[in-house]
Coordinates of C-alpha atoms in Angstrom, one line a residue:
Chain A
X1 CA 14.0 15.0 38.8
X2 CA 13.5 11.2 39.0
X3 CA 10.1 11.6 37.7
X4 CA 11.8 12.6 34.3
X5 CA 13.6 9.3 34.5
X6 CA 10.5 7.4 32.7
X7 CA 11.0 10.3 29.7
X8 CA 14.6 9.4 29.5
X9 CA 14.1 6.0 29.2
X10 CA 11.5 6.7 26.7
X11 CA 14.1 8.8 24.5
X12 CA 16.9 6.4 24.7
X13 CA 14.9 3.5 23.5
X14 CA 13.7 5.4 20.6
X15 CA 17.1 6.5 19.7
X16 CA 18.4 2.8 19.6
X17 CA 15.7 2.0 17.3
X18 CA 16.4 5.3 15.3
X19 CA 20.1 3.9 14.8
X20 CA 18.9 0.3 14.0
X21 CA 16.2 1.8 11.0
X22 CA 19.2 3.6 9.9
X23 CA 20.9 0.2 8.7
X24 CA 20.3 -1.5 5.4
X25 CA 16.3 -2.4 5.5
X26 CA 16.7 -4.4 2.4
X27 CA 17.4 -8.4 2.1
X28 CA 17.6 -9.5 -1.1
X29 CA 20.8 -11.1 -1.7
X30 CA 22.9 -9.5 -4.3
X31 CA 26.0 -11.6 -4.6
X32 CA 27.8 -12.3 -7.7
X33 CA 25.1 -10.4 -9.5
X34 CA 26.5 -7.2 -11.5
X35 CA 26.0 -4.1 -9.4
X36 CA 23.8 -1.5 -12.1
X37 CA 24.6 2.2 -12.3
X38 CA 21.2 3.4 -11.0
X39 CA 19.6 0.4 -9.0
X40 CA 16.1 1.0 -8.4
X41 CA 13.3 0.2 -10.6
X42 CA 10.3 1.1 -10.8
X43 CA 8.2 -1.2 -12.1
X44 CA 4.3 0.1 -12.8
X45 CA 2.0 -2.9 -12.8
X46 CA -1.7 -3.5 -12.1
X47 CA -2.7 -5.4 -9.3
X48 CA -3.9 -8.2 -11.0
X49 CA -0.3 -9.2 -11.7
X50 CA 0.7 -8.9 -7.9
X51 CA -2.4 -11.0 -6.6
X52 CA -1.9 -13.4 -8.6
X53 CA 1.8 -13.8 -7.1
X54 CA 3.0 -14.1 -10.6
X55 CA 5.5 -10.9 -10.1
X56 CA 6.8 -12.7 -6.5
X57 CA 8.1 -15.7 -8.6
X58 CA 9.5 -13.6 -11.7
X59 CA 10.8 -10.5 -10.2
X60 CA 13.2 -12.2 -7.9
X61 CA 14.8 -13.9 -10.8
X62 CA 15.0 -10.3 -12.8
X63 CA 16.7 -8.9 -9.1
X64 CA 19.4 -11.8 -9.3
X65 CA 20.1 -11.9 -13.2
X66 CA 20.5 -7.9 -13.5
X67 CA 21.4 -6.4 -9.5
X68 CA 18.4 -4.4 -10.2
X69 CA 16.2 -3.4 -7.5
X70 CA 12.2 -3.8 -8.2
X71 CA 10.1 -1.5 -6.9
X72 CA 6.8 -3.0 -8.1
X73 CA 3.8 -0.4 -7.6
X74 CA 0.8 -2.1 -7.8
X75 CA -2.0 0.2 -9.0
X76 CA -5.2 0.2 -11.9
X77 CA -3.8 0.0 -15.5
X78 CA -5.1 3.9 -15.8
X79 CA -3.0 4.7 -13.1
X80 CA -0.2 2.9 -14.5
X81 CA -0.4 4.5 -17.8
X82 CA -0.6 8.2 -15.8
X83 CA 2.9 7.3 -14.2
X84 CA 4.1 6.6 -17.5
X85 CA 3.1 10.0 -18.7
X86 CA 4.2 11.8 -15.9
X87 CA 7.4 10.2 -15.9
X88 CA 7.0 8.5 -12.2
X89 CA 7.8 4.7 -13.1
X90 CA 10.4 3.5 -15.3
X91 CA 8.7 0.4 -16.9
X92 CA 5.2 -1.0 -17.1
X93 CA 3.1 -4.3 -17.4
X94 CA -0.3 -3.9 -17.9
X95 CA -3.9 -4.7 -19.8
X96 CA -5.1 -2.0 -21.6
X97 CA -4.3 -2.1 -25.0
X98 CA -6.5 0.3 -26.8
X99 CA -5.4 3.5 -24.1
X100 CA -1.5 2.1 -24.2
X101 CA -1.6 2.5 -28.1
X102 CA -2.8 6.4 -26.9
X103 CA 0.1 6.6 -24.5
X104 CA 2.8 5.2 -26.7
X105 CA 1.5 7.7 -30.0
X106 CA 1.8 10.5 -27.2
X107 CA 5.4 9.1 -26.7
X108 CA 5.6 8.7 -23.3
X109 CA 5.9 5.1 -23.8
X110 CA 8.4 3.1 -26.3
X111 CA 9.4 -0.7 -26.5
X112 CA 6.4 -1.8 -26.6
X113 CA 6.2 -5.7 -26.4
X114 CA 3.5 -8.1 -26.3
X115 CA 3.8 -10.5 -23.2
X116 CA 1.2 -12.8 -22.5
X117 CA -2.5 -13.1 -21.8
X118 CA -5.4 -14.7 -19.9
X119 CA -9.2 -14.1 -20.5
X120 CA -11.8 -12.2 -18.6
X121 CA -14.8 -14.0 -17.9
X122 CA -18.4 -13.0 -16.6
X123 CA -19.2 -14.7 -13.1
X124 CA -22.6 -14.6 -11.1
X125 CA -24.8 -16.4 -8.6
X126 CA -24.6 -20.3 -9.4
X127 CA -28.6 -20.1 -10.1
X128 CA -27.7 -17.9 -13.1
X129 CA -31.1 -15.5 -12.9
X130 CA -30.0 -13.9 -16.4
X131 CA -29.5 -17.1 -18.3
X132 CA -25.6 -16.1 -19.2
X133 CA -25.4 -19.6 -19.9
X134 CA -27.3 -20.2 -23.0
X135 CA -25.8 -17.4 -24.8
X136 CA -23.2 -17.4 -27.5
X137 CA -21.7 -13.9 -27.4
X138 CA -20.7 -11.6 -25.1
X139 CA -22.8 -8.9 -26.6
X140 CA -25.8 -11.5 -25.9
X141 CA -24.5 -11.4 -23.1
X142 CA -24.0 -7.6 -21.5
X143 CA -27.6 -7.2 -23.3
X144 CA -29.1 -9.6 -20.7
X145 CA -27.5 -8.0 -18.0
X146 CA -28.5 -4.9 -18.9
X147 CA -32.3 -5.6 -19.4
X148 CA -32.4 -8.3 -16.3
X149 CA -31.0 -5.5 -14.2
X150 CA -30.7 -8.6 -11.4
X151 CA -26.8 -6.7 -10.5
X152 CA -23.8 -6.3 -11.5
X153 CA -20.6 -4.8 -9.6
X154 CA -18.4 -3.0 -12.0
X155 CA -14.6 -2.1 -10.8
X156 CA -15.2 1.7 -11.2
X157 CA -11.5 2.4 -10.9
X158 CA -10.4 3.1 -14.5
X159 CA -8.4 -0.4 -14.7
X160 CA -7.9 -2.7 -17.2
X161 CA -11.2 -4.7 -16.5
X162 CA -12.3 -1.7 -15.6
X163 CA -11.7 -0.2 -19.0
X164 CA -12.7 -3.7 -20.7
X165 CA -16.1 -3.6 -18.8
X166 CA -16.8 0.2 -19.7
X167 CA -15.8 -0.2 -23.8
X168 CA -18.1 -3.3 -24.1
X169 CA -21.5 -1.1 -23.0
X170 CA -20.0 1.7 -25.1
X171 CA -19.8 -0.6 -28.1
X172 CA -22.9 -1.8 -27.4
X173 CA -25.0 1.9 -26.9
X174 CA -25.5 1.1 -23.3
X175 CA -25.3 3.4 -20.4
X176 CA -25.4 1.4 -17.8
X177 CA -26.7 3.3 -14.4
X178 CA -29.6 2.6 -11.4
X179 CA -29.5 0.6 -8.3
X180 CA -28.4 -3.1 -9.9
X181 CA -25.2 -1.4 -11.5
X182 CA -23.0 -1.1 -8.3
X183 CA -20.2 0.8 -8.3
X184 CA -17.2 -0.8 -6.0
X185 CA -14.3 1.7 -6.3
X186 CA -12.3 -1.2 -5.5
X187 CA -10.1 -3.8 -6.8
X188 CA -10.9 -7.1 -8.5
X189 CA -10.7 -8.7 -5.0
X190 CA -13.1 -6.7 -3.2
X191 CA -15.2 -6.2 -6.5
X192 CA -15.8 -10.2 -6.5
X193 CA -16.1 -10.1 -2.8
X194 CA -19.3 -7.5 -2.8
X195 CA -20.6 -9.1 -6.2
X196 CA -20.5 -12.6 -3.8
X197 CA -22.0 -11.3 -1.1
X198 CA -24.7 -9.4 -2.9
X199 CA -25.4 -12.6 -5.5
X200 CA -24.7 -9.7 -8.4
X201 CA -22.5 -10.9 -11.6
X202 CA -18.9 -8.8 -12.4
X203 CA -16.5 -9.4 -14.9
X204 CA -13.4 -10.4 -13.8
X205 CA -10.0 -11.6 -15.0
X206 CA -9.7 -15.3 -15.0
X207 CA -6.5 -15.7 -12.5
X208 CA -7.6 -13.5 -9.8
X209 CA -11.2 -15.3 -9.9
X210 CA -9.3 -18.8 -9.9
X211 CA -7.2 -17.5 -6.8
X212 CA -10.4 -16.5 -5.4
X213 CA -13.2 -19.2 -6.1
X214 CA -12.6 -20.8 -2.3
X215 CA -13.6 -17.9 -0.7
X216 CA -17.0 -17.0 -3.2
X217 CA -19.8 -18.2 -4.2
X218 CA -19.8 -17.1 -7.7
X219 CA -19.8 -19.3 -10.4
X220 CA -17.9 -18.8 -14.2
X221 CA -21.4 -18.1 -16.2
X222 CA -20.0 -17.0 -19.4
X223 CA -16.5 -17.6 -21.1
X224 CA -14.8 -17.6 -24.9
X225 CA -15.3 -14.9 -26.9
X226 CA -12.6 -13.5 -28.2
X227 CA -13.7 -9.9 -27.1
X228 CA -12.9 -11.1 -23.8
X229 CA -9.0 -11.5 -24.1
X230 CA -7.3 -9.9 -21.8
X231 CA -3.8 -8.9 -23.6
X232 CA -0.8 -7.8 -21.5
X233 CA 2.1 -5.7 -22.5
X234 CA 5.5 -4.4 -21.0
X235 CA 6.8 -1.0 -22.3
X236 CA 9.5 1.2 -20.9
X237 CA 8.8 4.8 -20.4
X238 CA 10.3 7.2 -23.1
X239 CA 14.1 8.3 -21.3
X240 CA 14.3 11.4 -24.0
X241 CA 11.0 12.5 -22.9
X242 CA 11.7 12.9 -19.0
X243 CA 14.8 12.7 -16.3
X244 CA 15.7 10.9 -14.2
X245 CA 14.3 7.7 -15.6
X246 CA 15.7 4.4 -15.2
X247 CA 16.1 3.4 -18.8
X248 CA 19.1 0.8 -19.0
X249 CA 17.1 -1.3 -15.8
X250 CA 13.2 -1.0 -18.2
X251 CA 15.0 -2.0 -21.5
X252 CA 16.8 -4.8 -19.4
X253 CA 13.6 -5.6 -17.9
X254 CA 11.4 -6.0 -21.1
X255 CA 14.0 -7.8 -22.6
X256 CA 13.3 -10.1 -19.5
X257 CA 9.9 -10.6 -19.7
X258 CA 10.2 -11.8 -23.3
X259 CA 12.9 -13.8 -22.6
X260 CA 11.9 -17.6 -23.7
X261 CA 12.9 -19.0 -19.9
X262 CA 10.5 -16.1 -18.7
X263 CA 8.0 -17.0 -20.8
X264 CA 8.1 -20.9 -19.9
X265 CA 8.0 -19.7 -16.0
X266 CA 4.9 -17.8 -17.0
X267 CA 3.0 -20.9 -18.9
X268 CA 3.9 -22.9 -16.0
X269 CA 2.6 -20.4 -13.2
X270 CA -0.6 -21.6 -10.8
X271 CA -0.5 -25.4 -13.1
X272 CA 0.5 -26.7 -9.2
X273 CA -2.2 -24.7 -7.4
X274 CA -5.1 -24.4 -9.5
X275 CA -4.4 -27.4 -12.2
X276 CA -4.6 -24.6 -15.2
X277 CA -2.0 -22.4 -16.1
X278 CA -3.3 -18.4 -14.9
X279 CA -1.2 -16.9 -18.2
X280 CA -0.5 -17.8 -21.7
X281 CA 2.9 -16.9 -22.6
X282 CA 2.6 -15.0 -26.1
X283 CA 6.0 -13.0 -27.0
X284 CA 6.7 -12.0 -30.6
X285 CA 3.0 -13.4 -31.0
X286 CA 2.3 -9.6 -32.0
X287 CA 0.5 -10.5 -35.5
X288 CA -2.0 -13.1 -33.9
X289 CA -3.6 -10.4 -32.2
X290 CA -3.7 -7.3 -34.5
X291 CA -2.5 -5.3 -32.2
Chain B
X1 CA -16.0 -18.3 13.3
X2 CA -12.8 -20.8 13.0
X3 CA -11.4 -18.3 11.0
X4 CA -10.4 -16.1 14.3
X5 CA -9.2 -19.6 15.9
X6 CA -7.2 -20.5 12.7
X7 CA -5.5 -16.7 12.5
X8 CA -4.2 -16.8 15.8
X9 CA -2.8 -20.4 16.1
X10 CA -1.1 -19.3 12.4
X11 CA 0.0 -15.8 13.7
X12 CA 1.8 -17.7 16.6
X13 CA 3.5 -20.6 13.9
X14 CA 5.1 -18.0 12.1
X15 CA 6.1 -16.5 15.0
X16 CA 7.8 -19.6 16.2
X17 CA 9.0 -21.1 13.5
X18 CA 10.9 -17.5 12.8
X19 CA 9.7 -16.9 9.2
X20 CA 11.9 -14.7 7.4
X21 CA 9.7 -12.2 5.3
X22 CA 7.6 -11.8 8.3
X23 CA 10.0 -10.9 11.0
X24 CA 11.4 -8.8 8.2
X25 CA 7.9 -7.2 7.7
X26 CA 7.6 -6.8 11.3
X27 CA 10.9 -5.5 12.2
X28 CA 10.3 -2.6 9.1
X29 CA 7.2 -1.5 10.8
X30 CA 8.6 -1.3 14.3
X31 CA 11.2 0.5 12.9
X32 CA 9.4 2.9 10.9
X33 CA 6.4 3.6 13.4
X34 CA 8.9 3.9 16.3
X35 CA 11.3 6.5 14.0
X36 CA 8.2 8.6 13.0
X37 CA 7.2 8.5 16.9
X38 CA 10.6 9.4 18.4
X39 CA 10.6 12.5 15.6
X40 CA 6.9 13.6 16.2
X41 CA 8.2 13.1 20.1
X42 CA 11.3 15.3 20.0
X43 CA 9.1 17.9 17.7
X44 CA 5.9 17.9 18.9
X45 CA 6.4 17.7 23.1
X46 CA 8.3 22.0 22.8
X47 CA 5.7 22.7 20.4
X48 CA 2.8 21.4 22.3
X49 CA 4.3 23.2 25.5
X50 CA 5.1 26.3 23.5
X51 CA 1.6 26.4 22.2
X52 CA 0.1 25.9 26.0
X53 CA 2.3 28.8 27.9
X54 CA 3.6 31.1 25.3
X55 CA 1.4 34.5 23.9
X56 CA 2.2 35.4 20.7
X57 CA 0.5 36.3 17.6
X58 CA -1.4 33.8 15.3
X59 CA -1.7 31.4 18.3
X60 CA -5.0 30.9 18.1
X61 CA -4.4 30.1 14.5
X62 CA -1.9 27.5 15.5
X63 CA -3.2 25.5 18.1
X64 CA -6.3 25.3 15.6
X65 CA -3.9 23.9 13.0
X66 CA -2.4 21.4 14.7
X67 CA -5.6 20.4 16.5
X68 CA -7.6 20.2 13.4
X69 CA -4.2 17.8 12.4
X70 CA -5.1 15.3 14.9
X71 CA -7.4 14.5 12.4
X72 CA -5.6 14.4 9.3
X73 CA -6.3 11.6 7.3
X74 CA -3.6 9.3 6.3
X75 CA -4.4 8.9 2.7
X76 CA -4.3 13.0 2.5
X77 CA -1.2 13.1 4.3
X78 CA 0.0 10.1 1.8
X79 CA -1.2 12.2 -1.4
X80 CA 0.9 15.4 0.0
X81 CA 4.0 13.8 0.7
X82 CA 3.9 11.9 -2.9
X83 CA 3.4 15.1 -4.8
X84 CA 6.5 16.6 -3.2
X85 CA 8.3 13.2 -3.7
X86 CA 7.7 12.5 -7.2
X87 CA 10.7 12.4 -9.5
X88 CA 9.5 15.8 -11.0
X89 CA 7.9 17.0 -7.8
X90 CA 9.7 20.0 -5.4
X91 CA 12.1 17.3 -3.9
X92 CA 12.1 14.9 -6.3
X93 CA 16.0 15.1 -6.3
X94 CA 16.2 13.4 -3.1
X95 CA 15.3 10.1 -4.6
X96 CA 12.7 9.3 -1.5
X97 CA 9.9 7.9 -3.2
X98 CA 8.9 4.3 -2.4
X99 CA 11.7 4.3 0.3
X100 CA 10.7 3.9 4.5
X101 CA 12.3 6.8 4.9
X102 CA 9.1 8.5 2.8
X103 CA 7.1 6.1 5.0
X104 CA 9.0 8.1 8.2
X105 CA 8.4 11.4 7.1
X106 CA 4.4 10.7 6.4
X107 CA 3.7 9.1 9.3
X108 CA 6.1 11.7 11.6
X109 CA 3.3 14.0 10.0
X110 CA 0.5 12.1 10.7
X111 CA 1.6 12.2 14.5
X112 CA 3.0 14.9 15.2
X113 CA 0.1 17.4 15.8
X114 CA -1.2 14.5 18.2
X115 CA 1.8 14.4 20.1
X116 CA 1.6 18.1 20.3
X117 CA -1.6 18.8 21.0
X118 CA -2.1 16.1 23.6
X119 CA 0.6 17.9 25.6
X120 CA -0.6 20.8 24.5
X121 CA -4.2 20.1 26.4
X122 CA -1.8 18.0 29.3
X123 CA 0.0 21.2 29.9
X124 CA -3.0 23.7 29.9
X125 CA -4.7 21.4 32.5
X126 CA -2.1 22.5 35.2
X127 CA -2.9 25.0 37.7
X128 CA -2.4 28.4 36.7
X129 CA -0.6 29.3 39.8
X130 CA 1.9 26.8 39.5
X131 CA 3.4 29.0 36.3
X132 CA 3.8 31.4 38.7
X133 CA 4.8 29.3 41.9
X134 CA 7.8 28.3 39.5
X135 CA 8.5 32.1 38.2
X136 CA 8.2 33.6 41.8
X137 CA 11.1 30.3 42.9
X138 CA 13.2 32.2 40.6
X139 CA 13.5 30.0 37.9
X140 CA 15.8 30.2 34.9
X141 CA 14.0 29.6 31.6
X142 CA 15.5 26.2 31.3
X143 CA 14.4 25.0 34.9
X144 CA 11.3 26.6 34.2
X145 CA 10.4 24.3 30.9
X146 CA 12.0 21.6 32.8
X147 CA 9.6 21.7 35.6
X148 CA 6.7 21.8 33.5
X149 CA 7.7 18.8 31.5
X150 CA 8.2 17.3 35.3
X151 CA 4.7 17.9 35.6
X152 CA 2.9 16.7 32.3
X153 CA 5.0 13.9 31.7
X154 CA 2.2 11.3 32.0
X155 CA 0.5 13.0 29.5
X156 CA 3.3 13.0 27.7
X157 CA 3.4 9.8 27.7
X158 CA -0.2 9.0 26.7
X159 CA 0.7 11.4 23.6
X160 CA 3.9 9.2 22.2
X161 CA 1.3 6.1 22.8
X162 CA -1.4 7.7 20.9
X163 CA 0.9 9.0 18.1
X164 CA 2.7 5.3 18.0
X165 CA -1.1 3.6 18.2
X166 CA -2.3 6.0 15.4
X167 CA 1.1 5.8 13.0
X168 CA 1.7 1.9 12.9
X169 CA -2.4 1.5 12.6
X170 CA -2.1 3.3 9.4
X171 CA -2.3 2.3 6.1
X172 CA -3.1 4.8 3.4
X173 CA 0.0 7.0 3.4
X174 CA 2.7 3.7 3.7
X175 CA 0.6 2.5 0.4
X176 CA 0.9 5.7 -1.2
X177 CA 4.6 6.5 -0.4
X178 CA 6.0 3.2 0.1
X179 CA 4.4 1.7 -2.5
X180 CA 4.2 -1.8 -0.4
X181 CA 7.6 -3.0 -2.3
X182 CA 8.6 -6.8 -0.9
X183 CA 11.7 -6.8 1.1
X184 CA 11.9 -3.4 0.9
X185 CA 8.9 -1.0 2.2
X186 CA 6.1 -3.3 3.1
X187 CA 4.9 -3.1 6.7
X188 CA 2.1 -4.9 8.7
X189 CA -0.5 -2.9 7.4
X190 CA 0.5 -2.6 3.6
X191 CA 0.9 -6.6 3.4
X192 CA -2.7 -7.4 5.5
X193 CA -4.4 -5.5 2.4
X194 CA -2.5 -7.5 0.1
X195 CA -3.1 -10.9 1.3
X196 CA -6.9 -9.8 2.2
X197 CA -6.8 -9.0 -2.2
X198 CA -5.0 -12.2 -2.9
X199 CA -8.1 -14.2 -0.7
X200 CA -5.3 -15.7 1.9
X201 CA -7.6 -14.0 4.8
X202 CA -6.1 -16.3 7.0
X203 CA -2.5 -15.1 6.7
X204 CA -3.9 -11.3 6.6
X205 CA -5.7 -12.2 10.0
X206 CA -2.2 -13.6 11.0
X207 CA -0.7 -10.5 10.5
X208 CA -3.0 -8.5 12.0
X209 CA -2.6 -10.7 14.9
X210 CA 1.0 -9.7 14.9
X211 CA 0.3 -6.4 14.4
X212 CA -1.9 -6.0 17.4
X213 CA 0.9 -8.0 19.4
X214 CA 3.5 -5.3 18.7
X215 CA 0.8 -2.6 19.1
X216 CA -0.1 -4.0 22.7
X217 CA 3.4 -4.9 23.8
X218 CA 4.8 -1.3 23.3
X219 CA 1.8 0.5 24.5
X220 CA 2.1 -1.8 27.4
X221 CA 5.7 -1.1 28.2
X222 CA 4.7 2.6 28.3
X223 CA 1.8 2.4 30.0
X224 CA 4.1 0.4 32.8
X225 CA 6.5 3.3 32.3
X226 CA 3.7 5.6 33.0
X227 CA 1.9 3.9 35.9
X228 CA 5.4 3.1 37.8
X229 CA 6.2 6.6 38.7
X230 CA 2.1 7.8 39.1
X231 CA 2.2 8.4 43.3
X232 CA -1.8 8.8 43.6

C-alpha cells in the first residue's frame, strides 16, 4: 500500500490547513473599543466610494470608535438601493438621489442624511472632435454628442453615473442608440478604460477620473453645471420593515459620517495625492441643494 | 512592456519586505482554496469511484450532472449560493453571507464535480478485468475500493490539482459571496479586480504574480507527489 502513501500525505496536509482556516481570519485590532451586540455591518456602497480609497481611510476609524465590523459591498447605486429593499445590507452611501427619494417613500430606507458631493464631468479625446469645449451647458452639450455621433461609452449598469447619464437624454427627448453609443456593462474604471482606448467621450465622476488620468488619455472637456453634481447620501435601512437588520451599528454609522471630524477627513481626502480635494463635505447642508 | 518587469520586481518587494495586508490576503486564499479542495477531495474521490463501478438507476443522469458541472461557471455558482445565503434566503439564519466560509462552500461547489469526474474518467480507464482479478482474489468490499483507489491515485491527484487550479483562479463567486471585505474576505483574485478599478495595475499585476506563485508552488508539490511514486 505504499503507493497510497502520496494520498495520505495529500489528506494530512489539507487537514492542517483545514484547522489553521478554522482560526480567527480577521485582523483588525479591537482593543479598548466597546464590543457591539451584533458586530457585523453591512455597509452597501457604490464603487466609486471604494476606488477612490475614501472608505479604506474612514471605515477603519468607524471599526475602532464603535467595535463594529464593516462589511463594505461595493456594488452600482441600483444595486445598492435593491439591497436596501430587500433587506440584505444594513446601511447605505450612495449617488442617486432622485431613485433614493423612491426607496425611502417605499420605506425601506429611513435616516436619510446628506453627506457630501463631487461633480461629474464629461471627458473625451484631447482633440475634442464635438467641440464640448465652447459650450456653456450640459444640455449643449449631450445635444453635440448626440448629433456628432463621434462615441460615447455609457456605464450601462444602472449606477449612479449610470442613472445621471440615462436622466440627462431623458430630459432632453433623446434615445440614444447605434454603433457610437457603446454599452460597457462595466464600472467607471473599465468604462474610462474602453472610452480611452476607443478615443469615445463618457461621463464620469470626478474622483475616479482624477485617480485615473495617469493611465488614460482622456481629457476633462466639459465641467460646471450644476446638473452635473453628483450628491451622496447615507441612510440606514428601515429595522421595523425587515429582520435581522443591524440597526444600532447603521444609526451609529450615519451619525458617523456626519460627524464634523468625519467630514473634515473627507474635505481633506486625495489634497496629498491629486492636489484637489475628491469630496466636498456637505452635512446638514440639506436646504442648499433642494433635496 | 516595463509594466511586466515592474510587477514582478514589486510582487517580490512585498514579498520580502513581509507586508501585512498582503500576506493576510494571501494566507485567506490559501486557506480558503485549500479548504474547498480538501472538501471537494474527501467528497468527490467516492463519488467519482461510485459513479465509475457502481450500476444503479439514474446513473446516466448523474455522471451527466456532474460532468456538465465541470463546467459550471463561477459567477452562477456565486449567484446560487447568495440566494440561499441572504438574510431572508433558505439559510439565511446561519449568518454566512460575506464570510470565507460562504467563499468555502462556493468554491467546494465549483470543484467538486471536477474532482469527481476526473476520477470518475481515471477509474473507467482501468482494465475491466482487473474488477474482476480483484473480486475473483476474494476481496472484501473495503479492500476492494481500496485497491482501486491504489490504482487511480495519479489521477487522483491530477483531479485535487485541477479542482485547486480551477477554485483559487476564480473570481466571480468570492465577489458575489465574500463581497471582497478588507481584512476579512478578500483573496488574490477579489483584490487584483480592485486595484485593476482603482488604475494601480502595477500592484494588481503584483498580486497576480503572487497568485501564480502559490498556484505553481502547490501544483508543483503535487505534481512531485505524483511523479515520485510513478514506476514507468
Amino acid at each position: 500500500m505504499r503507493g497510497i502513501r502520496s494520498l495520505t500525505i495529500l489528506l494530512t496536509v489539507f487537514v492542517i490547513v483545514t484547522l489553521a482556516a478554522c482560526g480567527p481570519t480577521t485582523e483588525t485590532s479591537e482593543e479598548g473599543s466597546p464590543e457591539p451586540e451584533i458586530k457585523d455591518l453591512i455597509l452597501s456602497t457604490t464603487t466609486s466610494t471604494q476606488d477612490s480609497g475614501l472608505l479604506d481611510e474612514l471605515i477603519p476609524i468607524f471599526e475602532e470608535q464603535t467595535g463594529y465590523l464593516v462589511k463594505t459591498i461595493a456594488v452600482g447605486t441600483g444595486k445598492a438601493l435593491e439591497m436596501a429593499s430587500l433587506g440584505e445590507a444594513d446601511v447605505l452611501l450612495v449617488h442617486a438621489p432622485e431613485a433614493e427619494k423612491e426607496v425611502e417613500a417605499a420605506g425601506d430606507v429611513i435616516n436619510r442624511k446628506l453627506v457630501m458631493h463631487n461633480d461629474f464631468i464629461l471627458v473625451g479625446p484631447a482633440n475634442d472632435p464635438v467641440g464640448l469645449q465652447e459650450l456653456e451647458t450640459a444640455s449643449e452639450a449631450f445635444e453635440a454628442l448626440f448629433e456628432n455621433e463621434s462615441g460615447f461609452v455609457t456605464r450601462g449598469d444602472d449606477s449612479g453615473t449610470d442613472k445621471m447619464e440615462k436622466g440627462i437624454w431623458a430630459d432632453l427627448g433623446l434615445k440614444p442608440n447605434g454603433d457610437w453609443y457603446i454599452d460597457a456593462g462595466s464600472g467607471m474604471a473599465d468604462t474610462l478604460k474602453i472610452a480611452s482606448e476607443k478615443g469615445a467621450y463618457t461621463l464620469t465622476d470626478r474622483g475616479t477620473y482624477l485617480a485615473l488620468r495617469d493611465t488614460l488619455d482622456l481629457e476633462i472637456l466639459f465641467e460646471g453645471d450644476p446638473i452635473l453634481l453628483n450628491i451622496y447620501h447615507v441612510m440606514q435601512v428601515n429595522p421595523e420593515k425587515f429582520e435581522h437588520i443591524n440597526a444600532e451599528g447603521a444609526a451609529a454609522f450615519v451619525d458617523f459620517m456626519v460627524a464634523a471630524e468625519t467630514q473634515e477627513i473627507i474635505g481633506e481626502f486625495g489634497v496629498d495625492k491629486f492636489g484637489l480635494p475628491l469630496f466636498f463635505p456637505d452635512a446638514g447642508k440639506e436646504d442648499q441643494y433642494d433635496l | 512592456m516595463d509594466f511586466i518587469g515592474q510587477g514582478f520586481i514589486k510582487a517580490l518587494q512585498l514579498l520580502l519586505s513581509g507586508d501585512k495586508e498582503v500576506y493576510s490576503i494571501a494566507l485567506l486564499t490559501i486557506k480558503v482554496s485549500g479548504t474547498a479542495t480538501l472538501i471537494s477531495l474527501i467528497l468527490g474521490v467516492p463519488m467519482g469511484l461510485y459513479f465509475a463501478v457502481a450500476r444503479f438507476r439514474g446513473r446516466e443522469f448523474m455522471v451527466g450532472a456532474v460532468n456538465a458541472g465541470m463546467g459550471l461557471p463561477p459567477t452562477v455558482v456565486g449567484l446560487w449560493v447568495a440566494l440561499f445565503f441572504w438574510r431572508r434566503g433558505p439559510l439565511g439564519f446561519l449568518g454566512l453571507m460575506y464570510t470565507p466560509a460562504a467563499m468555502v462552500i462556493a468554491q467546494t461547489i465549483i470543484a467538486l464535480p471536477l474532482v469527481a469526474g476526473l476520477t470518475m474518467s481515471a477509474v473507467q480507464q482501468l482494465s475491466p478485468k482487473l474488477r474482476l482479478q480483484i473480486l475473483a482474489l476474494g476481496a472484501s468490499p473495503l479492500q476492494f475500493w481500496w485497491l482501486i483507489l491504489h490504482e487511480v491515485r495519479l489521477g487522483v491527484l491530477a483531479a485535487v490539482m485541477a479542482g485547486f487550479g480551477r477554485v483559487i483562479a476564480e473570481v466571480g463567486a468570492s465577489m458575489a459571496v465574500g463581497g471582497n471585505v478588507r481584512w476579512y474576505s478578500r483573496v488574490l483574485t477579489t483584490s487584483i479586480v480592485l486595484e485593476v478599478n482603482k488604475g494601480n495595475f502595477s500592484l494588481a499585476l503584483a498580486l497576480s504574480f503572487i497568485l501564480l506563485f502559490i498556484s505553481y508552488g502547490v501544483t508543483y508539490w503535487l505534481t512531485v507527489l505524483q511523479q515520485r511514486r510513478r514506476q514507468v
